[in-house]
Short mmCIF file of C-alpha atoms in Angstrom, two decimals:
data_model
loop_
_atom_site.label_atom_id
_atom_site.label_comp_id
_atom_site.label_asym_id
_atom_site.label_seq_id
_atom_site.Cartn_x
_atom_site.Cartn_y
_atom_site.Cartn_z
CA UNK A 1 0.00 0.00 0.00
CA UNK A 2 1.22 3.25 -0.79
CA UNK A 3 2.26 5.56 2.26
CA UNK A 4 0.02 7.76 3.56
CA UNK A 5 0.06 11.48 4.22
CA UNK A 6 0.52 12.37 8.44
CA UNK A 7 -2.93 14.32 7.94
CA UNK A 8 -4.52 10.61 6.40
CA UNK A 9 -2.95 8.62 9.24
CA UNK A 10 -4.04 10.82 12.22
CA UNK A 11 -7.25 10.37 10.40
CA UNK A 12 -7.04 6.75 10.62
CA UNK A 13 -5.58 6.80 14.36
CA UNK A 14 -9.06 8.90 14.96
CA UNK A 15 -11.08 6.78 13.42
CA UNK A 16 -9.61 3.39 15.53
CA UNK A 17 -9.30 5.50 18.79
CA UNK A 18 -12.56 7.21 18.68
CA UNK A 19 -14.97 5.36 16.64
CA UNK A 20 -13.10 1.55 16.82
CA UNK A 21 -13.50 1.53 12.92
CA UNK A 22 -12.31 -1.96 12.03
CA UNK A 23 -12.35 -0.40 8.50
CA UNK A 24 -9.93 2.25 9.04
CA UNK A 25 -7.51 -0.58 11.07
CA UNK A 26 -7.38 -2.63 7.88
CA UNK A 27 -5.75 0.81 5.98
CA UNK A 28 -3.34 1.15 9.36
CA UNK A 29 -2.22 -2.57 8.67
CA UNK A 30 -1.75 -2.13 5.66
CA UNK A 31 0.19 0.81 5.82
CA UNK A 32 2.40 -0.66 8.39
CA UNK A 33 2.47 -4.55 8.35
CA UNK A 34 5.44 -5.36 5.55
CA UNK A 35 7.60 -2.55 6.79
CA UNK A 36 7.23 -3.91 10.43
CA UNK A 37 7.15 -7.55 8.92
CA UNK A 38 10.64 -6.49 7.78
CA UNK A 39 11.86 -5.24 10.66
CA UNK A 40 10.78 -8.36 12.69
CA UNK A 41 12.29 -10.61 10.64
CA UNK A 42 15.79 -8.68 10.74
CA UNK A 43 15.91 -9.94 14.30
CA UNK A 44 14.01 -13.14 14.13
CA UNK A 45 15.62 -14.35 10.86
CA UNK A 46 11.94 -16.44 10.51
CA UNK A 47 9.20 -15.86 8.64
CA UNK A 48 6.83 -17.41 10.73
CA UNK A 49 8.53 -15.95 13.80
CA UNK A 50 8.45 -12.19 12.38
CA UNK A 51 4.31 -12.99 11.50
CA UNK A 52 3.69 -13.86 15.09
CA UNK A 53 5.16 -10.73 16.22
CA UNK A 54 3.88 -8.51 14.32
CA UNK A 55 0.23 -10.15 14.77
CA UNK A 56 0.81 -9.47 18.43
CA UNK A 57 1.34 -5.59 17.68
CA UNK A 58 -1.48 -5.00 16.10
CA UNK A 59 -3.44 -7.16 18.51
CA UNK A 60 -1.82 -5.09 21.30
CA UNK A 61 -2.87 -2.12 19.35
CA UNK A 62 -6.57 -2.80 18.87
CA UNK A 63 -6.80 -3.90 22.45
CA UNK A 64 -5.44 -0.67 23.31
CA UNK A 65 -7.22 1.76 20.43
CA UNK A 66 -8.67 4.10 22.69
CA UNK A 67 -5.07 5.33 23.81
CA UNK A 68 -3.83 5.15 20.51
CA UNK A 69 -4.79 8.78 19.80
CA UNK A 70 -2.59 9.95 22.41
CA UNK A 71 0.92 8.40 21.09
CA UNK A 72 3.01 11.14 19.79
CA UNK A 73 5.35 9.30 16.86
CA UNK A 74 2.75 6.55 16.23
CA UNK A 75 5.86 5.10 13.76
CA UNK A 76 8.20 4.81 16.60
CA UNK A 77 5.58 3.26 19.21
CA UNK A 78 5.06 0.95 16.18
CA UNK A 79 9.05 0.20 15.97
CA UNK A 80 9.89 0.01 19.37
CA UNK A 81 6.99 -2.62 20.01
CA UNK A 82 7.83 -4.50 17.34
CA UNK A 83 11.74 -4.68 18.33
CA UNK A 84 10.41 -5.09 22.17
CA UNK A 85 8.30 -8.44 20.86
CA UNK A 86 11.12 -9.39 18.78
CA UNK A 87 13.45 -9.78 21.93
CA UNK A 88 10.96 -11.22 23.98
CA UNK A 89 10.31 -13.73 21.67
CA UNK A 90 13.57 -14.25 21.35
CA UNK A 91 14.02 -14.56 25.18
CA UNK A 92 11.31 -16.99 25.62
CA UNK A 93 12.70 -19.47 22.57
CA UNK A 94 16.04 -19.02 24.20
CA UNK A 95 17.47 -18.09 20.48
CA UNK A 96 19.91 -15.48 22.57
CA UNK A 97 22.72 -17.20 24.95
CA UNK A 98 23.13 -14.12 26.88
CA UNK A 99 21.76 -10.39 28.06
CA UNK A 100 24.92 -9.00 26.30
CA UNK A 101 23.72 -10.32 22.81
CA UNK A 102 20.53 -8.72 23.13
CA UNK A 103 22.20 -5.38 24.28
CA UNK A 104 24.34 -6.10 20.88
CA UNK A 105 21.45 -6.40 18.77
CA UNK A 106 20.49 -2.57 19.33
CA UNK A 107 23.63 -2.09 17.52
CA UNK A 108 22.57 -3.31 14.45
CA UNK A 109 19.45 -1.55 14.12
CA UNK A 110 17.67 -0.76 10.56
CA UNK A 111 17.63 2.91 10.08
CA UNK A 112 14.04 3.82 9.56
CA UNK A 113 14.71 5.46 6.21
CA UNK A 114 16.17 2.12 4.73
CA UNK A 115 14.14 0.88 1.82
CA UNK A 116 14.96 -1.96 -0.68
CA UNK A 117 16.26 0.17 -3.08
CA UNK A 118 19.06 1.25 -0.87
CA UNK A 119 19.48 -2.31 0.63
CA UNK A 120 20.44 -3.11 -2.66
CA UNK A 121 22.68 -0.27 -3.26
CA UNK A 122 24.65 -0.90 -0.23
CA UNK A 123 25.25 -4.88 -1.08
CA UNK A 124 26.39 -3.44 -4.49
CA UNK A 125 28.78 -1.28 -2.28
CA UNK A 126 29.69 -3.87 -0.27
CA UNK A 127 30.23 -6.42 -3.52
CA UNK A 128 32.76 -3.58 -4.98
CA UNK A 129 34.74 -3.41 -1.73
CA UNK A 130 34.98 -6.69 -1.46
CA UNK A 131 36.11 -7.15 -5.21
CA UNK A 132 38.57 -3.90 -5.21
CA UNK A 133 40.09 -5.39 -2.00
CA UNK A 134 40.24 -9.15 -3.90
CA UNK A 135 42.64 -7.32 -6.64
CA UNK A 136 44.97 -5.85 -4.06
CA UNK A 137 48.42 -7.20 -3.84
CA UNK A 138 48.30 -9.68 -0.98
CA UNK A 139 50.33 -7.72 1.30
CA UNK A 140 48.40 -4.54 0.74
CA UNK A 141 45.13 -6.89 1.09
CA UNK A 142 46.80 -7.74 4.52
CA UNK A 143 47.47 -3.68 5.19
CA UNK A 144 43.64 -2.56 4.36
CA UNK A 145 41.96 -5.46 6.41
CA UNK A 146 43.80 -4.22 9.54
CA UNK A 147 43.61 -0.73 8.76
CA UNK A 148 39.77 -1.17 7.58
CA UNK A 149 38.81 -3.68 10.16
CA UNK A 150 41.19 -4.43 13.17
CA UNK A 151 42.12 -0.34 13.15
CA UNK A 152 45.65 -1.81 14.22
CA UNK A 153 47.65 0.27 12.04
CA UNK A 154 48.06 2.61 14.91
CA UNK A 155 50.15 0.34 16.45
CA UNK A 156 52.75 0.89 14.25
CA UNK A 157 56.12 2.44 15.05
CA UNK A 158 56.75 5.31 12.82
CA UNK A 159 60.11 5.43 13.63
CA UNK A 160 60.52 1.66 12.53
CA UNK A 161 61.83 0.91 8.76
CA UNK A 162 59.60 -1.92 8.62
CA UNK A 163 56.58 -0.16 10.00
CA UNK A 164 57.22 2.91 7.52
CA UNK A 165 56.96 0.76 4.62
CA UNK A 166 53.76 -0.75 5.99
CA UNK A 167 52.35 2.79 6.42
CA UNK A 168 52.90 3.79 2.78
CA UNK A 169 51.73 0.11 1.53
CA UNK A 170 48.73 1.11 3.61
CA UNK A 171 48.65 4.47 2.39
CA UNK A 172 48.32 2.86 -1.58
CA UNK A 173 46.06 0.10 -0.69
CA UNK A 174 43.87 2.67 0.86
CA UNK A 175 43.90 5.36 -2.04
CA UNK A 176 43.58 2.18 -4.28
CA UNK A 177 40.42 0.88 -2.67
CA UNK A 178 39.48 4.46 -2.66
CA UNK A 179 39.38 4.89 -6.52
CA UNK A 180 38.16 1.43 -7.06
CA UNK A 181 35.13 1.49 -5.31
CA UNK A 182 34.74 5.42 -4.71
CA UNK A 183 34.36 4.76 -1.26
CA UNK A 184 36.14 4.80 2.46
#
């Protein structure tokens, strides 16, 4: 479904808050359930999983229509349930070994403005980095995965003969990656 205007959607919120217009909840499912389907499964990594999650947030959100008017950023109540679910679910399947992987996840969060078009885009990016580093000369492929990854380069002694020759391999790998793949 196309997205709607804020004007259409506070209509909508009205309209489920005020009136309970099961009508006007079928346009807010619509206009939310794939993008929150997606965002569910980026944490799940299940269909199925990512469904039943999502199914609970709108449930949760009928149930609780008449305060629905009042949310401010009905998008990030939306979001934050949905990641909320996502980690409880995960909790109660034990899919997580620890707290500290859960407090890891929020690292990895989908920016809101992320669409398929730029998912795309960026696993082009990542395709040319990964090719432009592939035609390196192994040693400088060894220099730009520490500099790029590890960040170890600052260990280096500047002072050392070996270390300055490292530092200007580094130096071309990076400005060689750089024109390759425009990027860094």
């Amino acid at each position: 479904m196309e997205m709607k205007s804020k004007t259409e959607i506070s209509t909508i919120i009205f309209r489920i808050s005020r009136e309970s217009d099961q009508a006007a909840f079928r346009d807010f499912f619509d206009i939310y359930y794939h993008r929150l389907l997606n965002f569910a499964y980026y944490f799940l990594e299940s269909s199925v999983a990512a469904e039943e999650v999502v199914s609970s947030v709108f449930i949760n959100v009928w149930k609780n229509r008449k305060k629905l008017i009042h949310v401010k950023s009905i998008e990030g109540y939306l979001f934050a349930s949905t990641k909320n679910r996502s980690y409880d679910y995960l909790r109660d399947n034990k899919r997580f070994m620890n707290s500290q992987e859960i407090d890891r996840a929020d690292d990895f969060l989908i920016p809101e403005h992320e669409n398929p078009e730029s998912k795309m885009l960026s696993r082009e990016l990542r395709m040319k980095i990964i090719e432009a580093v592939d035609d390196l000369p192994p040693r400088c492929k060894i220099i730009f995965t520490l500099v790029r990854e590890d960040g170890n380069i600052n260990t280096l002694n500047p002072n050392d003969i070996e270390s300055t020759t490292i530092l200007k391999d580094a130096s071309a790998s990076i400005y060689g990656a750089r024109a390759a793949g425009g990027f860094y």
